[in-house]
Coordinates of C-alpha atoms in Angstrom, one line a residue:
M1 CA -27.1 1.5 -13.3
Q2 CA -25.9 5.0 -13.5
E3 CA -23.0 5.9 -11.3
P4 CA -24.0 8.4 -8.6
L5 CA -21.1 10.8 -9.2
L6 CA -21.7 10.8 -12.9
G7 CA -25.5 10.9 -12.8
A8 CA -27.8 13.7 -13.9
E9 CA -28.4 16.7 -11.7
G10 CA -31.3 16.3 -9.3
P11 CA -32.3 16.4 -5.6
D12 CA -30.6 13.2 -4.9
Y13 CA -27.3 14.7 -6.0
D14 CA -27.6 17.9 -4.0
T15 CA -25.0 17.8 -1.2
F16 CA -26.8 20.1 1.1
S17 CA -30.6 19.9 1.0
E18 CA -31.2 23.2 2.8
N19 CA -29.4 25.2 0.1
P20 CA -30.9 25.3 -3.3
P21 CA -28.7 24.1 -6.1
P22 CA -27.1 26.9 -8.2
S23 CA -28.4 27.8 -11.6
P24 CA -26.4 26.6 -14.6
R25 CA -24.9 30.1 -15.0
E26 CA -23.9 30.2 -11.3
R27 CA -22.5 26.6 -11.5
T28 CA -20.4 27.7 -14.5
R29 CA -19.1 30.7 -12.7
V30 CA -18.1 28.7 -9.7
G31 CA -16.8 25.6 -11.5
A32 CA -14.8 27.3 -14.2
P33 CA -11.6 29.2 -13.4
Q34 CA -12.5 32.8 -14.2
N35 CA -9.3 34.0 -12.4
K36 CA -5.8 32.9 -13.4
R37 CA -4.5 33.4 -9.8
V38 CA -5.5 29.9 -8.9
F39 CA -3.0 28.7 -11.5
L40 CA -0.3 30.9 -10.0
A41 CA -1.0 29.6 -6.5
T42 CA -0.9 26.0 -7.8
F43 CA 2.4 26.6 -9.6
A44 CA 3.9 28.1 -6.4
A45 CA 2.9 25.1 -4.4
V46 CA 3.9 22.4 -6.8
L47 CA 7.5 23.7 -7.0
G48 CA 7.8 21.6 -3.9
N49 CA 7.0 18.6 -6.1
F50 CA 9.6 19.6 -8.6
S51 CA 12.2 19.5 -5.8
F52 CA 10.8 16.2 -4.7
G53 CA 11.1 14.6 -8.1
Y54 CA 14.6 16.0 -8.5
A55 CA 15.7 14.6 -5.2
L56 CA 14.1 11.2 -5.7
V57 CA 16.2 10.3 -8.7
Y58 CA 19.3 12.1 -7.6
T59 CA 21.0 8.7 -7.1
S60 CA 20.4 7.5 -10.6
P61 CA 23.6 9.3 -12.1
V62 CA 25.3 9.7 -8.7
I63 CA 25.6 6.0 -7.6
P64 CA 27.6 5.0 -10.7
A65 CA 29.8 8.1 -10.2
L66 CA 30.5 7.3 -6.6
E67 CA 31.1 3.6 -7.2
R68 CA 33.8 4.7 -9.6
S69 CA 35.2 7.3 -7.2
S70 CA 38.8 7.0 -6.2
D71 CA 38.1 8.9 -2.9
P72 CA 38.0 6.1 -0.2
D73 CA 35.6 8.3 1.9
L74 CA 33.1 8.6 -0.9
H75 CA 33.5 5.3 -2.7
L76 CA 30.3 3.3 -2.4
T77 CA 30.1 -0.5 -2.0
K78 CA 27.0 -2.4 -3.2
T79 CA 25.5 -2.3 0.3
Q80 CA 26.3 1.4 0.8
A81 CA 24.8 2.1 -2.6
S82 CA 21.5 0.4 -1.6
W83 CA 21.3 2.5 1.5
F84 CA 22.1 5.7 -0.4
G85 CA 19.3 4.8 -2.8
S86 CA 16.7 3.7 -0.2
V87 CA 17.3 6.1 2.8
F88 CA 15.4 8.8 0.9
T89 CA 12.2 6.8 1.3
L90 CA 12.8 6.5 5.1
G91 CA 13.0 10.3 5.3
A92 CA 9.9 10.6 3.1
A93 CA 8.0 8.3 5.5
A94 CA 9.1 10.5 8.4
G95 CA 7.9 13.5 6.5
G96 CA 4.6 11.9 5.9
L97 CA 4.3 11.2 9.6
S98 CA 5.1 14.8 10.5
A99 CA 2.5 15.9 8.0
M100 CA -0.2 14.2 10.1
V101 CA 0.4 17.0 12.6
L102 CA 1.7 19.9 10.6
N103 CA -1.0 19.8 8.0
D104 CA -3.6 20.7 10.5
L105 CA -1.4 22.6 12.9
L106 CA 0.3 25.0 10.5
G107 CA -2.0 24.7 7.6
R108 CA -1.3 23.4 4.1
K109 CA 0.6 26.5 2.8
L110 CA 2.9 26.9 5.8
S111 CA 3.7 23.2 6.0
I112 CA 4.8 23.3 2.3
M113 CA 7.0 26.3 3.1
F114 CA 8.4 24.6 6.2
S115 CA 9.6 21.7 3.9
A116 CA 12.1 24.1 2.4
V117 CA 14.3 24.0 5.5
P118 CA 15.2 20.3 5.4
S119 CA 15.3 20.3 1.6
A120 CA 17.9 23.2 1.5
A121 CA 19.9 21.6 4.3
G122 CA 20.0 18.2 2.6
Y123 CA 21.2 19.6 -0.7
A124 CA 23.9 21.6 1.0
L125 CA 25.1 18.4 2.9
M126 CA 25.3 16.4 -0.3
A127 CA 27.0 19.2 -2.3
G128 CA 29.7 19.5 0.4
A129 CA 29.9 15.8 1.4
R130 CA 33.2 14.6 2.8
G131 CA 32.0 11.2 3.8
L132 CA 29.2 8.7 3.6
W133 CA 27.4 10.0 6.6
M134 CA 26.9 13.4 5.0
L135 CA 25.5 11.8 1.8
L136 CA 23.1 9.7 3.8
L137 CA 22.0 12.6 6.1
G138 CA 21.5 14.9 3.1
R139 CA 19.5 12.2 1.3
T140 CA 17.3 11.6 4.4
L141 CA 16.6 15.4 4.8
T142 CA 15.6 15.8 1.2
G143 CA 13.4 12.7 1.6
F144 CA 11.8 14.2 4.7
A145 CA 11.0 17.4 2.7
G146 CA 9.6 15.2 -0.1
G147 CA 7.3 13.2 2.2
L148 CA 6.0 16.4 3.8
T149 CA 5.2 18.1 0.5
A150 CA 3.8 14.8 -0.9
A151 CA 1.1 14.9 1.9
C152 CA 0.5 18.7 1.9
I153 CA 0.6 19.9 -1.7
P154 CA -2.2 17.6 -3.2
V155 CA -4.5 18.7 -0.3
Y156 CA -3.7 22.4 -0.8
V157 CA -4.2 22.2 -4.6
S158 CA -7.5 20.2 -4.4
E159 CA -8.9 22.7 -1.8
I160 CA -8.2 25.8 -3.8
A161 CA -9.1 24.4 -7.3
P162 CA -12.6 24.8 -8.8
P163 CA -14.3 21.5 -9.6
G164 CA -14.1 22.1 -13.3
V165 CA -10.3 22.0 -13.4
R166 CA -9.5 20.1 -10.2
G167 CA -8.5 17.0 -12.2
A168 CA -6.1 19.0 -14.4
L169 CA -4.7 21.0 -11.4
G170 CA -4.6 17.8 -9.3
A171 CA -2.2 16.3 -11.9
T172 CA 0.2 19.1 -11.6
P173 CA 2.0 17.8 -8.5
Q174 CA 2.9 14.6 -10.3
L175 CA 3.7 16.7 -13.5
M176 CA 6.1 18.8 -11.6
A177 CA 7.7 15.9 -9.9
V178 CA 8.2 14.3 -13.3
F179 CA 9.7 17.5 -14.7
G180 CA 12.0 17.7 -11.7
S181 CA 13.2 14.1 -12.4
L182 CA 13.7 14.9 -16.1
S183 CA 15.7 18.0 -15.1
L184 CA 18.0 15.9 -13.0
Y185 CA 18.5 13.3 -15.8
A186 CA 19.3 16.2 -18.2
L187 CA 21.6 18.0 -15.9
G188 CA 23.3 14.7 -15.0
L189 CA 24.6 14.6 -18.6
L190 CA 26.3 18.0 -18.0
L191 CA 27.2 18.5 -14.4
P192 CA 29.2 16.6 -11.8
W193 CA 27.3 15.1 -8.9
R194 CA 28.2 17.9 -6.4
W195 CA 26.8 20.6 -8.7
L196 CA 23.6 18.5 -9.2
A197 CA 23.0 19.1 -5.5
V198 CA 23.8 22.8 -5.8
A199 CA 21.3 23.1 -8.6
G200 CA 18.6 21.5 -6.5
E201 CA 18.6 24.6 -4.2
G202 CA 17.1 26.9 -6.8
P203 CA 13.5 25.6 -7.0
V204 CA 13.3 25.5 -3.2
L205 CA 14.2 29.2 -2.9
I206 CA 11.7 30.2 -5.7
M207 CA 8.9 28.2 -4.0
I208 CA 9.4 30.1 -0.7
L209 CA 9.4 33.4 -2.5
L210 CA 6.2 32.7 -4.4
L211 CA 4.3 31.0 -1.6
S212 CA 4.8 34.1 0.6
F213 CA 2.3 35.9 -1.6
M214 CA -0.3 33.1 -1.9
P215 CA -3.3 32.6 0.3
N216 CA -4.0 29.7 2.5
S217 CA -6.7 27.1 1.8
P218 CA -10.2 28.6 2.4
R219 CA -11.3 25.3 3.9
F220 CA -8.4 25.3 6.4
L221 CA -9.1 28.9 7.3
L222 CA -12.8 28.2 7.9
S223 CA -11.8 25.2 10.0
R224 CA -9.8 27.6 12.3
G225 CA -12.7 30.1 12.5
R226 CA -11.0 32.7 10.3
D227 CA -14.1 33.4 8.2
S228 CA -13.2 36.8 6.9
E229 CA -9.7 35.6 5.9
A230 CA -11.3 32.6 4.2
T231 CA -13.7 34.9 2.3
R232 CA -10.8 37.1 1.0
A233 CA -8.8 34.0 0.1
L234 CA -11.6 32.5 -1.9
A235 CA -12.3 35.8 -3.6
W236 CA -8.6 36.2 -4.5
L237 CA -8.5 32.7 -6.0
R238 CA -11.8 33.0 -8.0
G239 CA -11.5 36.7 -8.9
A240 CA -13.3 39.8 -7.6
D241 CA -16.0 39.5 -10.3
T242 CA -16.9 35.9 -9.5
D243 CA -19.9 35.2 -7.2
T244 CA -18.4 32.9 -4.6
R245 CA -21.3 32.9 -2.2
W246 CA -22.7 29.5 -3.1
E247 CA -19.2 27.9 -3.0
F248 CA -18.4 29.6 0.3
E249 CA -21.7 28.4 1.8
Q250 CA -21.0 24.9 0.7
I251 CA -17.5 24.9 2.3
Q252 CA -18.7 26.6 5.4
D253 CA -21.6 24.2 6.0
N254 CA -19.3 21.2 5.5
V255 CA -16.7 22.7 8.0
Q256 CA -19.4 23.4 10.6
R257 CA -20.6 19.8 10.3
Q258 CA -17.1 18.7 11.2
S259 CA -16.0 21.4 13.6
S260 CA -15.0 19.0 16.4
H261 CA -12.0 16.7 16.5
M262 CA -12.7 13.2 15.3
S263 CA -12.8 10.5 18.0
W264 CA -11.7 6.9 17.5
A265 CA -15.4 5.9 17.7
E266 CA -16.2 8.2 14.8
A267 CA -13.3 6.8 12.9
R268 CA -15.0 3.4 12.8
D269 CA -17.9 4.9 10.9
P270 CA -18.0 3.6 7.3
H271 CA -18.2 7.1 5.8
V272 CA -14.9 7.9 7.5
Y273 CA -12.8 4.7 7.3
R274 CA -14.0 3.7 3.8
P275 CA -12.4 6.6 1.9
I276 CA -9.3 6.4 4.1
L277 CA -8.9 2.7 3.5
I278 CA -9.3 3.2 -0.3
A279 CA -6.7 6.0 -0.3
L280 CA -4.3 3.8 1.8
L281 CA -4.6 0.8 -0.4
M282 CA -4.2 2.9 -3.5
R283 CA -0.9 4.4 -2.2
F284 CA 0.2 0.9 -1.1
L285 CA -0.6 -0.7 -4.5
Q286 CA 0.9 2.3 -6.4
Q287 CA 4.3 1.6 -4.8
L288 CA 4.1 -2.2 -5.4
T289 CA 4.0 -1.5 -9.1
G290 CA 7.8 -0.9 -8.7
I291 CA 7.9 2.7 -9.6
T292 CA 10.3 3.9 -6.9
P293 CA 13.0 1.2 -7.3
I294 CA 12.8 1.5 -11.1
L295 CA 13.3 5.3 -10.9
V296 CA 16.0 5.2 -8.2
Y297 CA 18.0 2.5 -10.0
L298 CA 17.1 3.5 -13.5
Q299 CA 20.6 4.1 -14.8
P300 CA 22.1 1.0 -13.0
I301 CA 19.3 -1.1 -14.4
F302 CA 20.3 0.0 -17.9
D303 CA 23.9 -0.6 -16.9
S304 CA 23.2 -4.2 -16.2
T305 CA 21.4 -5.0 -19.4
A306 CA 22.7 -5.1 -23.0
V307 CA 21.5 -1.8 -24.3
L308 CA 22.3 -0.1 -27.6
L309 CA 22.4 3.4 -26.2
P310 CA 24.4 4.8 -23.3
P311 CA 22.5 4.3 -20.0
E312 CA 22.7 8.0 -19.2
E313 CA 20.8 8.8 -22.5
D314 CA 18.3 6.0 -21.8
A315 CA 17.5 7.6 -18.4
A316 CA 17.0 11.0 -19.9
I317 CA 14.7 9.6 -22.7
V318 CA 12.6 7.8 -20.1
G319 CA 12.3 11.0 -18.1
A320 CA 11.0 12.8 -21.2
V321 CA 8.4 10.1 -21.9
R322 CA 7.3 10.3 -18.3
L323 CA 6.7 14.1 -18.6
L324 CA 4.8 13.7 -21.8
S325 CA 2.6 11.0 -20.3
V326 CA 1.7 13.1 -17.3
L327 CA 0.8 16.0 -19.6
I328 CA -1.6 13.6 -21.4
A329 CA -3.2 12.6 -18.1
A330 CA -3.6 16.2 -17.0
L331 CA -5.4 17.1 -20.2
T332 CA -7.7 14.0 -20.2
M333 CA -8.4 13.5 -16.5
D334 CA -11.5 15.7 -16.5
L335 CA -12.7 14.3 -19.8
A336 CA -12.2 10.6 -19.6
G337 CA -12.6 10.3 -15.9
R338 CA -10.3 8.8 -13.2
K339 CA -11.3 5.2 -13.4
V340 CA -10.8 4.8 -17.2
L341 CA -7.3 6.1 -16.9
L342 CA -6.5 3.9 -13.9
F343 CA -7.6 0.8 -16.0
V344 CA -5.5 1.8 -19.0
S345 CA -2.5 2.7 -16.7
A346 CA -2.6 -0.7 -14.9
A347 CA -2.9 -2.6 -18.2
I348 CA 0.0 -0.8 -19.8
M349 CA 2.2 -1.3 -16.7
F350 CA 1.4 -5.0 -16.7
A351 CA 2.5 -5.4 -20.3
A352 CA 5.7 -3.4 -19.7
N353 CA 6.8 -5.3 -16.5
L354 CA 6.0 -8.7 -18.1
T355 CA 8.1 -7.7 -21.2
L356 CA 11.0 -6.6 -19.0
G357 CA 10.9 -9.8 -17.0
L358 CA 10.8 -12.0 -20.1
Y359 CA 13.6 -10.1 -21.8
V360 CA 15.9 -10.3 -18.8
H361 CA 15.0 -14.0 -18.3
F362 CA 15.7 -15.1 -21.9
S363 CA 18.3 -12.6 -23.1
P364 CA 22.1 -13.1 -22.9
K365 CA 24.2 -10.9 -20.7
P366 CA 26.3 -8.1 -22.3
L367 CA 30.0 -8.9 -23.0
T368 CA 31.1 -5.5 -21.7
P369 CA 28.9 -3.5 -19.4
N370 CA 28.1 0.1 -20.3
S371 CA 29.9 1.2 -17.2
T372 CA 32.0 -0.2 -14.4
V373 CA 29.0 -1.0 -12.3
G374 CA 25.8 -2.9 -12.6
L375 CA 23.0 -4.4 -10.6
E376 CA 24.2 -8.0 -11.1
S377 CA 27.5 -9.7 -11.6
V378 CA 28.3 -11.5 -14.8
T379 CA 27.0 -14.7 -13.1
L380 CA 23.3 -14.3 -12.6
A381 CA 21.7 -16.3 -9.8
G382 CA 24.6 -18.7 -9.7
T383 CA 24.3 -19.7 -13.4
E384 CA 26.6 -18.8 -16.2
Q385 CA 24.8 -17.2 -19.1
P386 CA 26.1 -16.8 -22.7
L387 CA 27.6 -13.4 -23.4
A388 CA 26.6 -11.0 -26.2
T389 CA 27.5 -7.6 -27.3
P390 CA 25.0 -4.8 -27.4
T391 CA 24.8 -4.3 -31.1
S392 CA 21.4 -5.8 -32.0
Y393 CA 18.3 -3.6 -32.1
I394 CA 16.7 -6.2 -29.8
T395 CA 18.7 -4.6 -27.0
L396 CA 16.3 -1.6 -27.3
V397 CA 13.7 -3.7 -25.6
P398 CA 14.6 -2.7 -22.0
L399 CA 14.5 1.0 -23.0
L400 CA 11.2 0.6 -24.9
A401 CA 9.6 -1.5 -22.2
T402 CA 10.7 1.0 -19.5
M403 CA 9.3 3.8 -21.5
L404 CA 6.0 2.0 -21.8
F405 CA 6.0 1.3 -18.0
I406 CA 6.7 4.9 -17.2
M407 CA 4.1 6.1 -19.7
G408 CA 1.4 3.8 -18.2
Y409 CA 2.3 4.9 -14.6
A410 CA 2.4 8.6 -15.4
M411 CA -1.0 8.4 -17.2
G412 CA -2.9 7.0 -14.3
W413 CA -1.6 5.4 -11.2
G414 CA 1.0 8.2 -10.7
P415 CA -1.1 11.4 -10.7
I416 CA -4.6 10.0 -10.1
T417 CA -3.6 8.2 -6.9
W418 CA -2.5 11.6 -5.4
L419 CA -5.6 13.4 -6.8
L420 CA -8.0 10.8 -5.4
M421 CA -6.3 10.9 -2.0
S422 CA -7.0 14.6 -1.7
E423 CA -10.5 14.3 -3.1
I424 CA -12.1 11.5 -1.1
L425 CA -10.5 11.9 2.3
P426 CA -13.1 13.5 4.8
L427 CA -12.2 17.1 5.8
R428 CA -11.9 16.3 9.5
A429 CA -9.4 13.6 8.8
R430 CA -7.8 15.0 5.7
G431 CA -4.6 16.3 7.3
V432 CA -3.9 13.2 9.4
A433 CA -5.1 10.7 6.8
S434 CA -3.0 12.3 4.0
G435 CA 0.1 12.0 6.2
L436 CA -0.8 8.4 7.0
C437 CA -1.1 7.6 3.3
V438 CA 2.3 9.1 2.6
L439 CA 3.8 7.2 5.6
V440 CA 2.4 3.9 4.3
S441 CA 3.5 4.7 0.8
W442 CA 7.1 5.5 1.6
L443 CA 7.6 2.7 4.1
T444 CA 6.5 0.4 1.3
A445 CA 8.9 2.2 -1.1
F446 CA 11.7 1.8 1.4
A447 CA 11.1 -2.0 1.7
L448 CA 11.0 -2.3 -2.1
T449 CA 14.0 -0.1 -2.7
K450 CA 16.2 -1.7 0.0
S451 CA 15.3 -5.2 -1.0
F452 CA 15.5 -4.7 -4.8
L453 CA 19.2 -5.1 -5.1
L454 CA 19.2 -8.0 -2.7
V455 CA 16.5 -9.9 -4.7
V456 CA 18.3 -9.1 -8.0
N457 CA 21.6 -10.5 -6.8
A458 CA 20.0 -13.6 -5.3
F459 CA 17.4 -14.5 -7.9
G460 CA 18.0 -12.3 -11.0
L461 CA 16.7 -9.0 -12.4
Q462 CA 13.6 -10.7 -13.9
V463 CA 12.1 -11.7 -10.6
P464 CA 11.1 -8.2 -9.4
F465 CA 9.6 -7.4 -12.8
F466 CA 7.4 -10.5 -12.7
F467 CA 6.3 -9.5 -9.2
F468 CA 5.5 -6.0 -10.3
A469 CA 3.5 -7.4 -13.3
A470 CA 1.4 -9.5 -10.9
I471 CA 0.6 -6.5 -8.8
C472 CA -0.6 -4.6 -11.8
L473 CA -3.3 -7.3 -12.3
V474 CA -4.3 -6.8 -8.7
N475 CA -4.6 -3.0 -9.4
L476 CA -7.0 -3.7 -12.3
V477 CA -9.3 -5.7 -9.9
F478 CA -9.0 -3.1 -7.2
T479 CA -9.9 -0.3 -9.5
G480 CA -13.0 -2.0 -10.7
C481 CA -14.2 -3.0 -7.2
C482 CA -13.3 -0.2 -4.9
V483 CA -12.3 3.1 -6.6
P484 CA -15.0 5.8 -7.0
E485 CA -15.4 8.1 -10.0
T486 CA -15.1 11.7 -8.8
K487 CA -15.0 13.6 -12.0
G488 CA -16.8 16.9 -12.0
R489 CA -17.9 16.9 -8.3
S490 CA -17.0 19.3 -5.5
L491 CA -15.1 17.9 -2.5
E492 CA -18.3 18.5 -0.4
Q493 CA -20.4 16.5 -2.8
I494 CA -17.8 13.6 -2.8
E495 CA -17.8 13.5 1.0
S496 CA -21.6 13.6 1.1
F497 CA -21.8 10.5 -1.1
F498 CA -19.6 8.6 1.3
R499 CA -21.7 9.8 4.2
T500 CA -24.9 8.3 2.6
G501 CA -23.3 4.8 2.7
R502 CA -24.4 4.0 -0.9
R503 CA -22.6 0.9 -2.0
S504 CA -23.3 1.9 -5.6
F505 CA -20.8 4.7 -5.2
L506 CA -18.0 2.2 -5.2
R507 CA -19.1 0.5 -8.4

């Protein structure tokens, strides 16, 4: 049976029966980006994701440096290091919670711009830290900004992008987050930890400057009754020579259908709760693959395994692989489709996590760690293990397996989860539901990041990787049973399919 969102054009696939479907020429003019301004607006917004990715992995080179610090006010114990690494996710959860209100109150663009305030303040606190409380507060504030942008930017990008390139543009938030992480890893080889925080201020200031000249989302403007402003915004994004009447009528009709606030009774309607539930479960399962604790503790993980290369270089290499993989996903998302990449992504992550778990379980411990800190003591889970020096090429397995995991995640479950969240959520609930998704995501990330070191010290480094591998198998089943294919369809058409209640949409 042909999948509805991939089927041939026809009356059954017309989102709004009262409006005739556009001709092929008009569809091309609306679906293809005739004006490059949409790319500029997207770039301005996703600079917030750059800062988010930079802040997320800030602890990777900083925790080892602070654990070696001779300053008693800044020296980190294992417990303090786990809080420094995980408190970012608590801030991100609070940011996602605030996005449930700000996304619809201020609008997508102003909410993104507002995130610059806690982000700049957080970096300033960490750059001038004189004690642990300043580090933790700064980390929490940058996490809050990251959670807010994580909820607002994908929605903004999906609402301004033409259907023909929405997949590629929808991958740019994840792409910029990866580029931000890679920049942190690279700068970590050159700069001390305080200057890493100072460098994080730059993208925040550039984002504010550029977004000041960008339009708000036409869908948001129409939902607030600002029709003329929405017309100008859509014309600016598509170009003065592009006929935007059909696209504008589609958006306007959909907004009018959902002009009132959603009640709890309406939220129990399947066409509302089904896409929200799918988005929530995708964000939950995305975090359970282990991406956040692996990124946060990437360098300490390499510190605690027998690796041939210095852990700082390993982390930078992994960051480069992650960037390349997201680029591949961005280029293929509108060609291969979302579900194919999700299947491939989960399979690759399963193989990588299983390999890491088996390597740690069967390999000997290093004779001398690569630095003075590590995730585990020499005695693992209460048992003495034989010692070995990191001279064999077999010690490249952790690096290669981590590269494979990051590649798999960045090709599918990283960018596509964010994209699908912004595509399938109903307009009336999009602001609140996107914030709820981010809240669930980062609460899950906090639980994993905070417990990661505890589990490693109690049971060994292999146990989390075996758990992550099992979750990847669950992701394969979930993708096949529940995730819709949205390639090539407008947001209004996607929402219309959920409204029809067709079960075949989920197959």
